[in-house]
Short mmCIF file of C-alpha atoms and ligand atoms in Angstrom, two decimals:
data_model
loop_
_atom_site.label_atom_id
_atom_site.label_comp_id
_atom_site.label_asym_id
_atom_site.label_seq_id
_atom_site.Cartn_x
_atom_site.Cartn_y
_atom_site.Cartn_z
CA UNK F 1402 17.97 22.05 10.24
CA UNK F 1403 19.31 22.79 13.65
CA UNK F 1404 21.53 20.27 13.87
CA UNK F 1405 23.67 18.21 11.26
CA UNK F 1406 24.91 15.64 13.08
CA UNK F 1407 23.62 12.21 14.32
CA UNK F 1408 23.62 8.79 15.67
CA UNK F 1409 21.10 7.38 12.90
CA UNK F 1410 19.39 9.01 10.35
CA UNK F 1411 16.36 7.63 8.93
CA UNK F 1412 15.20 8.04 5.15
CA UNK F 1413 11.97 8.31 4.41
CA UNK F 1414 9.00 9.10 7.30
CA UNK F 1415 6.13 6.92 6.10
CA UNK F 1416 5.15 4.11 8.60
CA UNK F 1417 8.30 2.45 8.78
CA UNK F 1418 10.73 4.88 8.89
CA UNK F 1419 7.81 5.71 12.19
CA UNK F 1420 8.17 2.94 13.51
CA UNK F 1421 11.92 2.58 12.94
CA UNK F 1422 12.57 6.35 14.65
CA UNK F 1423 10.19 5.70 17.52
CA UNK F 1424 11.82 2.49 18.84
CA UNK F 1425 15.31 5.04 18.67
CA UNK F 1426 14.10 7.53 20.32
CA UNK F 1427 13.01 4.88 23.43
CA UNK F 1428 16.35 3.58 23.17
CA UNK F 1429 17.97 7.45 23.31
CA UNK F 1430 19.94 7.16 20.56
CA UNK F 1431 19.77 10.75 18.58
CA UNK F 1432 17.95 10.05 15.19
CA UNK F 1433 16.35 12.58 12.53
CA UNK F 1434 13.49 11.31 10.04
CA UNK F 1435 15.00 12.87 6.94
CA UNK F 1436 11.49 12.78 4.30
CA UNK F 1437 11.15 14.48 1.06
CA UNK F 1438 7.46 15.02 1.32
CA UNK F 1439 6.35 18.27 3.31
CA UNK F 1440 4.38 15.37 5.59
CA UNK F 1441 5.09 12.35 7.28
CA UNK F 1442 3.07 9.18 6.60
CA UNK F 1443 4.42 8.49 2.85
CA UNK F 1444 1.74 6.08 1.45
CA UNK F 1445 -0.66 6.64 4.20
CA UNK F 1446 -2.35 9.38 3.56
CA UNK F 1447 -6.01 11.09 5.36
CA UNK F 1448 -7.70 14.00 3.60
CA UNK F 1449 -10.38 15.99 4.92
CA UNK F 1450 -13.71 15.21 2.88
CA UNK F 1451 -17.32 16.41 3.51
CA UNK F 1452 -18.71 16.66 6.41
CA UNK F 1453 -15.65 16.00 8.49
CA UNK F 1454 -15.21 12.71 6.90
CA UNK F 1455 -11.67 11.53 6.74
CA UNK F 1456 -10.74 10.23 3.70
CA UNK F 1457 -7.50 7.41 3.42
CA UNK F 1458 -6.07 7.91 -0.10
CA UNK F 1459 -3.01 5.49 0.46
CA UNK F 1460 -3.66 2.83 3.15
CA UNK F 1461 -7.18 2.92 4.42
CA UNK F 1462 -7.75 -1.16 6.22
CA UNK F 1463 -6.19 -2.49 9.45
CA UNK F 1464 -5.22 -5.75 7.38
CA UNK F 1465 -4.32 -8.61 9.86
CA UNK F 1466 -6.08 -6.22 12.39
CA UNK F 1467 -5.96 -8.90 15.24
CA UNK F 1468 -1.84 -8.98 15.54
CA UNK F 1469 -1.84 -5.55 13.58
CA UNK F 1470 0.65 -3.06 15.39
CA UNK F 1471 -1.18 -0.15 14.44
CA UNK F 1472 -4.54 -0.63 16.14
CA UNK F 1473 -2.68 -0.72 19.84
CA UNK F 1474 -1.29 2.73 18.33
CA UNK F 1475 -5.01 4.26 17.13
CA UNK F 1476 -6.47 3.31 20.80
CA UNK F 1477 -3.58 4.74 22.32
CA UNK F 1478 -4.97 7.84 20.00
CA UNK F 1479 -8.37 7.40 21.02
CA UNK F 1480 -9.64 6.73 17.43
CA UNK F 1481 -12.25 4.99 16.92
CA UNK F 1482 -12.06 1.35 15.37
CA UNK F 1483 -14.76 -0.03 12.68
CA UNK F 1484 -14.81 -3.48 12.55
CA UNK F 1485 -17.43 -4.31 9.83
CA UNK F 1486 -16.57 -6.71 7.88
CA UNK F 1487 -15.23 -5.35 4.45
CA UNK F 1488 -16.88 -5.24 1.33
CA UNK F 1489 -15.19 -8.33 -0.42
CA UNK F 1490 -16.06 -10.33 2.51
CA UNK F 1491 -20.06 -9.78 1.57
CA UNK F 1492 -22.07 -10.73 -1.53
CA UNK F 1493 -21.78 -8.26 -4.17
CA UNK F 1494 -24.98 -6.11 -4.86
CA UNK F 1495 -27.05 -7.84 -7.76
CA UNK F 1496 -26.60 -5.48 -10.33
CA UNK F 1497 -25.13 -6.66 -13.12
CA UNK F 1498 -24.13 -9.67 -11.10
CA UNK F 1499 -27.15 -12.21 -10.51
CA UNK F 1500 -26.46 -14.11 -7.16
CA UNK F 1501 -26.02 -17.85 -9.06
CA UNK F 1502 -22.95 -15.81 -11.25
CA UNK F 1503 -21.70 -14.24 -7.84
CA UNK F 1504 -21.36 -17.52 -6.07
CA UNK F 1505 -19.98 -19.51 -8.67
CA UNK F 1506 -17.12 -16.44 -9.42
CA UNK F 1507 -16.84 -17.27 -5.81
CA UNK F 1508 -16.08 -21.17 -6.19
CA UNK F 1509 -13.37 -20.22 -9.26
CA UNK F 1510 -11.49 -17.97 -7.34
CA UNK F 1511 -11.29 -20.01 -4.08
CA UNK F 1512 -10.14 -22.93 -6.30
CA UNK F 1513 -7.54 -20.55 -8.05
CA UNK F 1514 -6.38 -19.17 -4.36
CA UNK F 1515 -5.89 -23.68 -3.35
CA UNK F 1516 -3.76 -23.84 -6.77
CA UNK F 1517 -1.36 -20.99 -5.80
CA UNK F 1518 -1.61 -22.54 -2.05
CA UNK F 1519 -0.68 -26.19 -3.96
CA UNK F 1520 1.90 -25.13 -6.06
CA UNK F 1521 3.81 -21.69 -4.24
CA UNK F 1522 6.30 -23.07 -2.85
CA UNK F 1523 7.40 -25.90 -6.04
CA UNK F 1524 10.03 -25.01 -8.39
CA UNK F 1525 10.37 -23.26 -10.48
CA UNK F 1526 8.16 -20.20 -9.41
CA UNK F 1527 5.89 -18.91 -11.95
CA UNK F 1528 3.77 -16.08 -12.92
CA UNK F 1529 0.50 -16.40 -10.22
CA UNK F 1530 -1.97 -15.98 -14.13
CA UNK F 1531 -0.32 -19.68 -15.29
CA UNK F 1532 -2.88 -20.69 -12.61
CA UNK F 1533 -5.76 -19.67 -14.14
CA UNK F 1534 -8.13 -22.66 -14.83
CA UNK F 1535 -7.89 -22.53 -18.79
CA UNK F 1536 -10.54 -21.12 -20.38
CA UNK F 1537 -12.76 -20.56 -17.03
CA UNK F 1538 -15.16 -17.93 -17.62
CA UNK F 1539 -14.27 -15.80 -14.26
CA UNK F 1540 -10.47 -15.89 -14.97
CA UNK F 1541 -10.51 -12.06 -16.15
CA UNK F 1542 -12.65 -11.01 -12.96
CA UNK F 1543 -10.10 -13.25 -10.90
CA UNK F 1544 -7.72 -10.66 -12.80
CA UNK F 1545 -9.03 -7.92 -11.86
CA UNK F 1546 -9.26 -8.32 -8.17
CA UNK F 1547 -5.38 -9.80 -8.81
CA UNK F 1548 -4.76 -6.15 -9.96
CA UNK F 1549 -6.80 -4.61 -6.58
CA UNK F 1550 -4.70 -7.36 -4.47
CA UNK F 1551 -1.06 -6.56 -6.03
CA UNK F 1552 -1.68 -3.40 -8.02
CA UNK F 1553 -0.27 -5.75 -11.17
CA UNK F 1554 -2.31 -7.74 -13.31
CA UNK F 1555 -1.69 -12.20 -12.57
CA UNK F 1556 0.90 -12.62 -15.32
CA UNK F 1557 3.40 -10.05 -13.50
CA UNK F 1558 3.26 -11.35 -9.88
CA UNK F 1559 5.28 -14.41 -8.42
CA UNK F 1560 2.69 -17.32 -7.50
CA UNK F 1561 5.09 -17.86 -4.39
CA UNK F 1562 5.28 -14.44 -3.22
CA UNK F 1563 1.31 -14.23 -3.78
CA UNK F 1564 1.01 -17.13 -1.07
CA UNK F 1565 3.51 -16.14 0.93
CA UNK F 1566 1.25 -12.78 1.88
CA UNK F 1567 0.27 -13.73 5.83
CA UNK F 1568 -3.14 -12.41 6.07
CA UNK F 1569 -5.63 -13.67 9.08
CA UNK F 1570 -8.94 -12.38 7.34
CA UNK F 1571 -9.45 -9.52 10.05
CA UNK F 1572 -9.65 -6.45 8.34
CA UNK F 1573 -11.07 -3.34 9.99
CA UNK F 1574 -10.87 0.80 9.52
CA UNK F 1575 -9.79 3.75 11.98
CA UNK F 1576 -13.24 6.50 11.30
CA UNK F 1577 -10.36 9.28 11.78
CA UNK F 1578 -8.35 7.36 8.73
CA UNK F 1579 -5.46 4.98 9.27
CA UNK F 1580 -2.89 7.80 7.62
CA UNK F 1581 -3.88 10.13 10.20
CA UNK F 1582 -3.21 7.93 13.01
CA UNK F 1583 0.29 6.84 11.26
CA UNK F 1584 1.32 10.64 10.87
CA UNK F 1585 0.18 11.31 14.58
CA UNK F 1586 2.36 8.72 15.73
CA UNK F 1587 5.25 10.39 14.26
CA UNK F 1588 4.68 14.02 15.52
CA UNK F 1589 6.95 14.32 18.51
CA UNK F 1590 9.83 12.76 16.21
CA UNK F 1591 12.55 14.83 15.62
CA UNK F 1592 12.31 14.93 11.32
CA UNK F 1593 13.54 17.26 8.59
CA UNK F 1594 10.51 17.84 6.26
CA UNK F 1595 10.86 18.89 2.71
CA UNK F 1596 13.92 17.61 2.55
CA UNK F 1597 14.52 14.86 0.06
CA UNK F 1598 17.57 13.15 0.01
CA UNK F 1599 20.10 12.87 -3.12
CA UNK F 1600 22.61 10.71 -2.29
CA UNK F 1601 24.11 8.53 0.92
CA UNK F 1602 27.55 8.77 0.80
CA UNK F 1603 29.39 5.76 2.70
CA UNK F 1604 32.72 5.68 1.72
CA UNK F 1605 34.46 7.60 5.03
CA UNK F 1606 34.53 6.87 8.28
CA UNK F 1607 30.76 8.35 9.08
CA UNK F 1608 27.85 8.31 6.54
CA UNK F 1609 27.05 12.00 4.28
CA UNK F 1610 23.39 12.22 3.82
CA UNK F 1611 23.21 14.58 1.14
CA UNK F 1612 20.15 17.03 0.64
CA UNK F 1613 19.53 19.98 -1.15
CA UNK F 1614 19.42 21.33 2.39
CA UNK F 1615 23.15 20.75 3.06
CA UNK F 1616 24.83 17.48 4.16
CA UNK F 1617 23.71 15.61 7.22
CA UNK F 1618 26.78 13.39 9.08
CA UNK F 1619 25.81 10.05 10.97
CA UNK F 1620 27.11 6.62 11.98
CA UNK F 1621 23.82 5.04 10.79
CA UNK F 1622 20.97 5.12 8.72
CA UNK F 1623 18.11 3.12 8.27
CA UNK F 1624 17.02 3.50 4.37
CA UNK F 1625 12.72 3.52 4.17
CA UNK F 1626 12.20 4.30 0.86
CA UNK F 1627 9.78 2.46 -1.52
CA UNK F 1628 11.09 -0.13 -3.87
CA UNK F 1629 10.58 1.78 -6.74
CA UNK F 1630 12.52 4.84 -5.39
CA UNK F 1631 15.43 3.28 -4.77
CA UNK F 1632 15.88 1.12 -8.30
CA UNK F 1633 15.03 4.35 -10.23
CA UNK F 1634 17.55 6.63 -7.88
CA UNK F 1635 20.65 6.85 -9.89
CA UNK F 1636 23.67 6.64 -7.51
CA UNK F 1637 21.36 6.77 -4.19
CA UNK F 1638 24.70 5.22 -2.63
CA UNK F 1639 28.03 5.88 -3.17
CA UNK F 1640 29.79 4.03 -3.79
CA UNK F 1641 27.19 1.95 -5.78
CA UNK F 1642 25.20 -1.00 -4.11
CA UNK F 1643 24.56 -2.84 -6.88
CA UNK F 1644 23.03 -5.70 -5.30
CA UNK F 1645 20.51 -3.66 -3.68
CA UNK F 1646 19.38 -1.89 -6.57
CA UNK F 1647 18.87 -5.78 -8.40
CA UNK F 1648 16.66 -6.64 -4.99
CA UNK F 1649 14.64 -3.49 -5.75
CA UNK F 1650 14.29 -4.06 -9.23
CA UNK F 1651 12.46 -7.27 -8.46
CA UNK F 1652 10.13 -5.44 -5.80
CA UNK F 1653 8.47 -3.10 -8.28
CA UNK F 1654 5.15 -1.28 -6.75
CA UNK F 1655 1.82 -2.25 -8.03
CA UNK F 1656 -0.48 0.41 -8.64
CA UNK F 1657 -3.44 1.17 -7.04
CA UNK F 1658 -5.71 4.16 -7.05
CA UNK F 1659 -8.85 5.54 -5.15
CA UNK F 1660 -11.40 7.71 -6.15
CA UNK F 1661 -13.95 9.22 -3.51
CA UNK F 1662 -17.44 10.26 -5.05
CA UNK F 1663 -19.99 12.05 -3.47
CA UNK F 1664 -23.51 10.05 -3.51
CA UNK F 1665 -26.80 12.01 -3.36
CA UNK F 1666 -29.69 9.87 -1.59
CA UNK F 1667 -27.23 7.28 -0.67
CA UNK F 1668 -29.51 5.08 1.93
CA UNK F 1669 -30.83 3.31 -1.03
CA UNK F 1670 -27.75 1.40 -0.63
CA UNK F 1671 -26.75 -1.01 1.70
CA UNK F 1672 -23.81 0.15 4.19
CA UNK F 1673 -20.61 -0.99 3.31
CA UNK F 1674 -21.98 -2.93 -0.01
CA UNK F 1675 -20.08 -3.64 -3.53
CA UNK F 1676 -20.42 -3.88 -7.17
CA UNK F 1677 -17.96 -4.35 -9.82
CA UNK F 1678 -17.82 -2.25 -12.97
CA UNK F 1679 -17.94 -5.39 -14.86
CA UNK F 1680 -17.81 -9.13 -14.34
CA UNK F 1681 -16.20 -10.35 -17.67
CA UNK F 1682 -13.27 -8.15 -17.84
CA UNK F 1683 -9.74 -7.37 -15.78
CA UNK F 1684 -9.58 -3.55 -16.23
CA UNK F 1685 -12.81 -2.70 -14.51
CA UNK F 1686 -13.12 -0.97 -10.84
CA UNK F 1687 -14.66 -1.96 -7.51
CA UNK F 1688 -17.40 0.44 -5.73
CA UNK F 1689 -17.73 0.47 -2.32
CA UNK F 1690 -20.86 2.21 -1.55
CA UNK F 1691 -21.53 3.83 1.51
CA UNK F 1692 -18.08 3.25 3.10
CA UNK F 1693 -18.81 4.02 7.25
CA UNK F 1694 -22.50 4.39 6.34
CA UNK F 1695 -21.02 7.55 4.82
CA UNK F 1696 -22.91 9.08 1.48
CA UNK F 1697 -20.18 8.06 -0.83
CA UNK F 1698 -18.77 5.96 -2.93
CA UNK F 1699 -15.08 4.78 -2.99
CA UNK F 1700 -13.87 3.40 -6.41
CA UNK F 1701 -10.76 1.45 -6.57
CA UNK F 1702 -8.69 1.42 -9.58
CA UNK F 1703 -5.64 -1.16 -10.13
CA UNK F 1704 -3.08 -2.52 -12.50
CA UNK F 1705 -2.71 -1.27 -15.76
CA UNK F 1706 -5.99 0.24 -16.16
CA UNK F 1707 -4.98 2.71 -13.05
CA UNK F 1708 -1.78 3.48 -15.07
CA UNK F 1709 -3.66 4.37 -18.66
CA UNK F 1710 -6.03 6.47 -16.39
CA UNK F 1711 -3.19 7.96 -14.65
CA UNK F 1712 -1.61 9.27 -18.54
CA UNK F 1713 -4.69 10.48 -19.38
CA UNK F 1714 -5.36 12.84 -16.11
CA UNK F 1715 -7.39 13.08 -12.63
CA UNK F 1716 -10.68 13.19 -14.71
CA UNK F 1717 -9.90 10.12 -16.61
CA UNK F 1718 -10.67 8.04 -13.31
CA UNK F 1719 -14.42 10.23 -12.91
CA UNK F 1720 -15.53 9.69 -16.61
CA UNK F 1721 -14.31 5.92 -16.03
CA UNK F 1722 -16.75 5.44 -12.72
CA UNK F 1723 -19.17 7.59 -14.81
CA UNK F 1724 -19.16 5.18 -17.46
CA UNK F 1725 -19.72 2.02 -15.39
CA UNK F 1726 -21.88 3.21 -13.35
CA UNK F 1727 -24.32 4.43 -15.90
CA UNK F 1728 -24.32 0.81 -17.45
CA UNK F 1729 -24.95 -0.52 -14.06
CA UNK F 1730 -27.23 1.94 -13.03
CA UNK F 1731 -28.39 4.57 -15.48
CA UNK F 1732 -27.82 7.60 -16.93
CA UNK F 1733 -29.76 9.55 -13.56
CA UNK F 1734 -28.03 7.50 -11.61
CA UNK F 1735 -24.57 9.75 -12.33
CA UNK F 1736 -26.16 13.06 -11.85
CA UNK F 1737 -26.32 12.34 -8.29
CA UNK F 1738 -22.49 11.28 -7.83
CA UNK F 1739 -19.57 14.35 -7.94
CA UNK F 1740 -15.57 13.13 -7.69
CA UNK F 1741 -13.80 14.43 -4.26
CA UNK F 1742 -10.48 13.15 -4.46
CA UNK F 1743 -8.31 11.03 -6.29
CA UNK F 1744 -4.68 10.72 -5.85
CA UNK F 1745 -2.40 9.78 -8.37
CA UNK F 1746 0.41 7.50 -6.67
CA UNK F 1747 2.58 6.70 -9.94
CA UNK F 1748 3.20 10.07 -10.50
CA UNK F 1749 3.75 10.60 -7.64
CA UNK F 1750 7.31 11.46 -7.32
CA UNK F 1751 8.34 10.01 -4.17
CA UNK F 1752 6.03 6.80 -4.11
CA UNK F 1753 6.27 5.88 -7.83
CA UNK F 1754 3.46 3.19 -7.03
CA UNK F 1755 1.29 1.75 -4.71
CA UNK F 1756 2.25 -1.00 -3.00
CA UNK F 1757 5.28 -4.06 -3.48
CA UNK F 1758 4.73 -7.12 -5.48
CA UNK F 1759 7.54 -9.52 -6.77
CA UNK F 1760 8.07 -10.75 -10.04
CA UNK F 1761 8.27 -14.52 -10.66
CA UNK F 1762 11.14 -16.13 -9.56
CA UNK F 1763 12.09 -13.43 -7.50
CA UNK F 1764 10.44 -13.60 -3.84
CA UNK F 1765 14.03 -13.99 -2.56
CA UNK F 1766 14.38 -10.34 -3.37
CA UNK F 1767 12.41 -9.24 -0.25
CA UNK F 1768 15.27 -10.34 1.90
CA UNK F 1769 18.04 -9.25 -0.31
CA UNK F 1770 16.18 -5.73 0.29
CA UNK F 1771 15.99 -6.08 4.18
CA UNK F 1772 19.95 -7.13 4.79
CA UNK F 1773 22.39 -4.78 6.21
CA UNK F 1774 24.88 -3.41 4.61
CA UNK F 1775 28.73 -3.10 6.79
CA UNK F 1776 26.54 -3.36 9.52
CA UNK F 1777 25.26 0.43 9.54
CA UNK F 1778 23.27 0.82 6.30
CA UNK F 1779 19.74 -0.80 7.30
CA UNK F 1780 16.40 -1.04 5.38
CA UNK F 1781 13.46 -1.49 6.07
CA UNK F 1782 9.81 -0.62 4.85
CA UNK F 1783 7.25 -2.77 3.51
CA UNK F 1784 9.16 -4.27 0.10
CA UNK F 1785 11.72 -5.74 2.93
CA UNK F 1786 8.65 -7.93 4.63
CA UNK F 1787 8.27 -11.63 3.77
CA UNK F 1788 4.39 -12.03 4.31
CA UNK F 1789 3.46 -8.77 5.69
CA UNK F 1790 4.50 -6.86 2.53
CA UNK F 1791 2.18 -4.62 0.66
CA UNK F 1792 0.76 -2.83 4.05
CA UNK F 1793 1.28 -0.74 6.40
CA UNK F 1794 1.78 -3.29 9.28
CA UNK F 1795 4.64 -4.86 7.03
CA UNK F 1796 5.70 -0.94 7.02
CA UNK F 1797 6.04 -0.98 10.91
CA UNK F 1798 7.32 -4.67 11.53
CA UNK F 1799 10.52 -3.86 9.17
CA UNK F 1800 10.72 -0.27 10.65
CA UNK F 1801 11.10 -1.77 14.16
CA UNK F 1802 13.10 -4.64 13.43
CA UNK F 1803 15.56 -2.64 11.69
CA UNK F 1804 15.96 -0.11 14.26
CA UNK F 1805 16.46 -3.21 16.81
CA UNK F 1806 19.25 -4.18 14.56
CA UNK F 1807 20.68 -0.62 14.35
CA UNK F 1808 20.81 -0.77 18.38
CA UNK F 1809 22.21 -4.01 18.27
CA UNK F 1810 25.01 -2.60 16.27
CA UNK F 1811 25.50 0.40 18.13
CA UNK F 1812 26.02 -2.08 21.17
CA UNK F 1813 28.19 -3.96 19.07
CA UNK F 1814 31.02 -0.97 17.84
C1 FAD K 1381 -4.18 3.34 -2.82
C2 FAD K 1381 -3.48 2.55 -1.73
C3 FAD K 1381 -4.21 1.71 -0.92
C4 FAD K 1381 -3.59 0.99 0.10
N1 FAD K 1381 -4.34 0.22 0.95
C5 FAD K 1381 -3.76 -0.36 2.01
C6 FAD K 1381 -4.54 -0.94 3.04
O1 FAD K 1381 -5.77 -0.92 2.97
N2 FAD K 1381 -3.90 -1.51 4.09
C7 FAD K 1381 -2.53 -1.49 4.21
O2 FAD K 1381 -2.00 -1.99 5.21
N3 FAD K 1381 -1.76 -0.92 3.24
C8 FAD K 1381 -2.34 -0.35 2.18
N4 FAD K 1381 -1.58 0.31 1.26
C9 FAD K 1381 -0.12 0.20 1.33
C10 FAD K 1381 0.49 1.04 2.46
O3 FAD K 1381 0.04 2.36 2.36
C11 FAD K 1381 2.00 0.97 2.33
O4 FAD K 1381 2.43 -0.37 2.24
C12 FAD K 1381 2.72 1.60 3.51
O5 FAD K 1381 2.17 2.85 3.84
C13 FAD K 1381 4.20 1.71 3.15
O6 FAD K 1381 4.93 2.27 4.22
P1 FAD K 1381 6.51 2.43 4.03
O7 FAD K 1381 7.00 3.19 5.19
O8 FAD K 1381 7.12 1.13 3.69
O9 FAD K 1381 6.69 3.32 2.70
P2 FAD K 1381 6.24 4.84 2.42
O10 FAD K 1381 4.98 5.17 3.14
O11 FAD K 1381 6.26 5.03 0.97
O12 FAD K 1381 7.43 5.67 3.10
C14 FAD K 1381 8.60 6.02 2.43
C15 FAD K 1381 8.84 7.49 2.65
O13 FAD K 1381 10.02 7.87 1.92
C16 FAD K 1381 9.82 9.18 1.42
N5 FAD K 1381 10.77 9.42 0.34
C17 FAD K 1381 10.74 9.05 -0.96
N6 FAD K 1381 11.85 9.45 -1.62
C18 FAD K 1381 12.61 10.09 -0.69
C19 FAD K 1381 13.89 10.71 -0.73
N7 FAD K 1381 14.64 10.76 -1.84
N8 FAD K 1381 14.36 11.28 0.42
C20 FAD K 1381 13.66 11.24 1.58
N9 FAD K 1381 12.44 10.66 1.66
C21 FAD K 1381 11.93 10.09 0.54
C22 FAD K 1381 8.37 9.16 0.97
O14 FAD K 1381 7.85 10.45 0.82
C23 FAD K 1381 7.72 8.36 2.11
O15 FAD K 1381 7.26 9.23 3.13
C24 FAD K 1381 -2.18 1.08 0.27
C25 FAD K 1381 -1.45 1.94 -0.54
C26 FAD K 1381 -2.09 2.69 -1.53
C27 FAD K 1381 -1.29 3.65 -2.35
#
């Protein structure tokens, strides 16, 4: 680190802590990205696959894509936008899902999505699963895509914070992979990589950013880290914040998991079709065949049945598809399908999840998160959003609006 001194420091380099350095850097003010990870881009995340495909293990859909930040950025990058209308938008394939079942799973959960709509924003909140229609024969497929939409099965998730998620129904893709375009937009930032940081010391006159790397000095920082980082950081601040850590604690990230497979002979599917694993229970996966018209498959895992998979290991999530997919398809069927990549994100040490939900009762958390503290601690990332939360879009919104309030400050002193 050539230099230990700052104006602002920023904690964590995923798309808010981005967004958050790029808006101080246009307003000159000398900032460092300080991010454990030897990358920037945090939860979005582009591989390299076969045959120069680009695969998004973390975020991979331009959610809200017509007032979505990020696709101004990728044209500015010359990517390439896919707007085809996602998978969940179009009728499932038949298999193991007759079109009659398909369109009346489709009635139950539009009805279940007006009763959350009806009752959000009554008191007292409750669990999004009390909902449910009793005894409707969909409810555990309504579950399941629960667990795909909030990483946590219905019972966990506030039916408030659920509705409260803004989302305009335009979803599209970058072909180079939205984590690529996220990390490219942060590669003229000035960041310290590998470089994880222990504790932010506020007592004194100027903040100490400590890191196994030495201490870093600065009037400011803006704190990005995920939810579940910073309630399961013992003594991130000192002295203690301990209303901060309570906001966090009602944030937790929802997990969520991808699998790429390899598909032999793969035009015998539709581009950019579905299937689930099963229609009768919550802790089955989603296949999206032929993502881009590429010859794969992308399996999404969520809720609790991504976190047994996750204690049982990387091949836990192949022999999981395998299984499924033989009782949809066949035993041949799996002979032509080989795992790629699969990325554990609760393990992983500095995302601890996939993306924010809130427990019932405790949507208020998301703007306990987001307030300053002495008017030079700032937060942001996508926990601190009130309907953009969960994405990466939320990630940039709260990165930006953040830094705005850090130069407000600055103005201010
Ligand atoms: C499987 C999956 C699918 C997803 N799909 C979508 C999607 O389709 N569309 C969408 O919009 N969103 C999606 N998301 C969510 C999206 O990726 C995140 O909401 C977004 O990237 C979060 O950005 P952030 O900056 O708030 O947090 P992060 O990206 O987590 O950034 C925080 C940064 O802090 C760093 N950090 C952690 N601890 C420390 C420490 N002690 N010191 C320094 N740095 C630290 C991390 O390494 C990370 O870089 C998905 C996520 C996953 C995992």
């Amino acid at each position: 680190m050539p230099s230990t001194d700052f104006e602002t420091v920023v904690v964590g380099g995923g798309a808010a802590g981005i967004a958050a350095a790029r808006r101080l850097n246009q307003a000159k003010i000398r900032c460092l990205i300080v991010e454990a990870r030897s990358r920037l881009g945090g939860r979005a995340w582009t591989v390299a696959g076969p045959v120069r495909s680009a695969l998004d293990l973390g975020c991979g859909w331009l959610h809200s894509a017509d007032r979505n930040p990020w696709v101004a950025i990728a044209e500015e990058q010359c990517r390439t936008i896919d707007k085809t209308p996602p998978p969940w938008r179009r009728r499932s394939l038949p298999r193991g899902f007759p079109e009659g079942d398909h369109r009346e799973f489709l009635k139950a959960q539009e009805e279940f999505f007006a009763r959350v709509s009806e009752r959000a924003q009554k008191e007292p909140d409750v669990a999004a699963a009390a909902l449910l229609a009793p005894e409707c024969r969909w409810n555990n497929l309504i579950n399941a895509v629960g667990t795909y939409i909030s990483g946590a099965e219905l019972e966990h998730v506030s039916a408030r914070d659920f509705d409260n998620f803004d989302d305009t129904g335009v979803n599209w893709r970058v072909v180079e992979g939205y984590g690529a375009t996220i990390a490219t937009c942060g590669e003229h930032l000035p960041a310290a990589l590998d470089c994880p940081v222990l504790r932010i010391n506020h007592s004194g006159k100027r903040l100490k950013i400590e890191t196994p790397k030495g201490i870093i000095t600065a009037d400011q920082a803006i704190v990005t880290l995920p939810s579940t980082v910073l309630a399961e950081t013992d003594q991130l601040f000192a002295p203690v914040l301990p209303l901060k850590y309570e906001a966090a604690r009602g944030l937790p990230l929802g997990l969520a998991d991808k699998l790429f497979l390899s598909l032999e002979h793969a035009e015998e599917f539709e581009k950019d079709s579905r299937v689930f694993g099963a229609t009768d229970r919550t802790a089955t996966a989603t296949y999206h065949f032929r993502p881009f018209g590429r010859s794969q498959i992308e399996v999404y895992f969520g809720g609790r049945l991504a976190a047994e998979l996750e204690a049982a290991g990387e091949h836990a999530f192949f022999d999981f598809a395998a299984s499924e997919l033989t009782r949809l398809l066949g035993r041949a069927f799996v002979q032509r399908v080989k795992p790629i990549h699969i990325h554990r994100w609760g393990i992983d040490p500095f995302a601890r999840g996939s993306y924010s939900y809130a427990l019932p009762g405790m949507t208020d958390c998301r703007k306990k998160l987001a307030a300053p503290v002495d008017d030079r601690l700032f937060f942001a990332g996508e926990a601190c959003s009130l309907a953009d939360f969960s994405t990466a879009h939320g990630g940039w919104i709260t990165g930006v609006a953040a830094a705005e309030q850090a130069i407000t400050a600055r103005i201010r002193a």
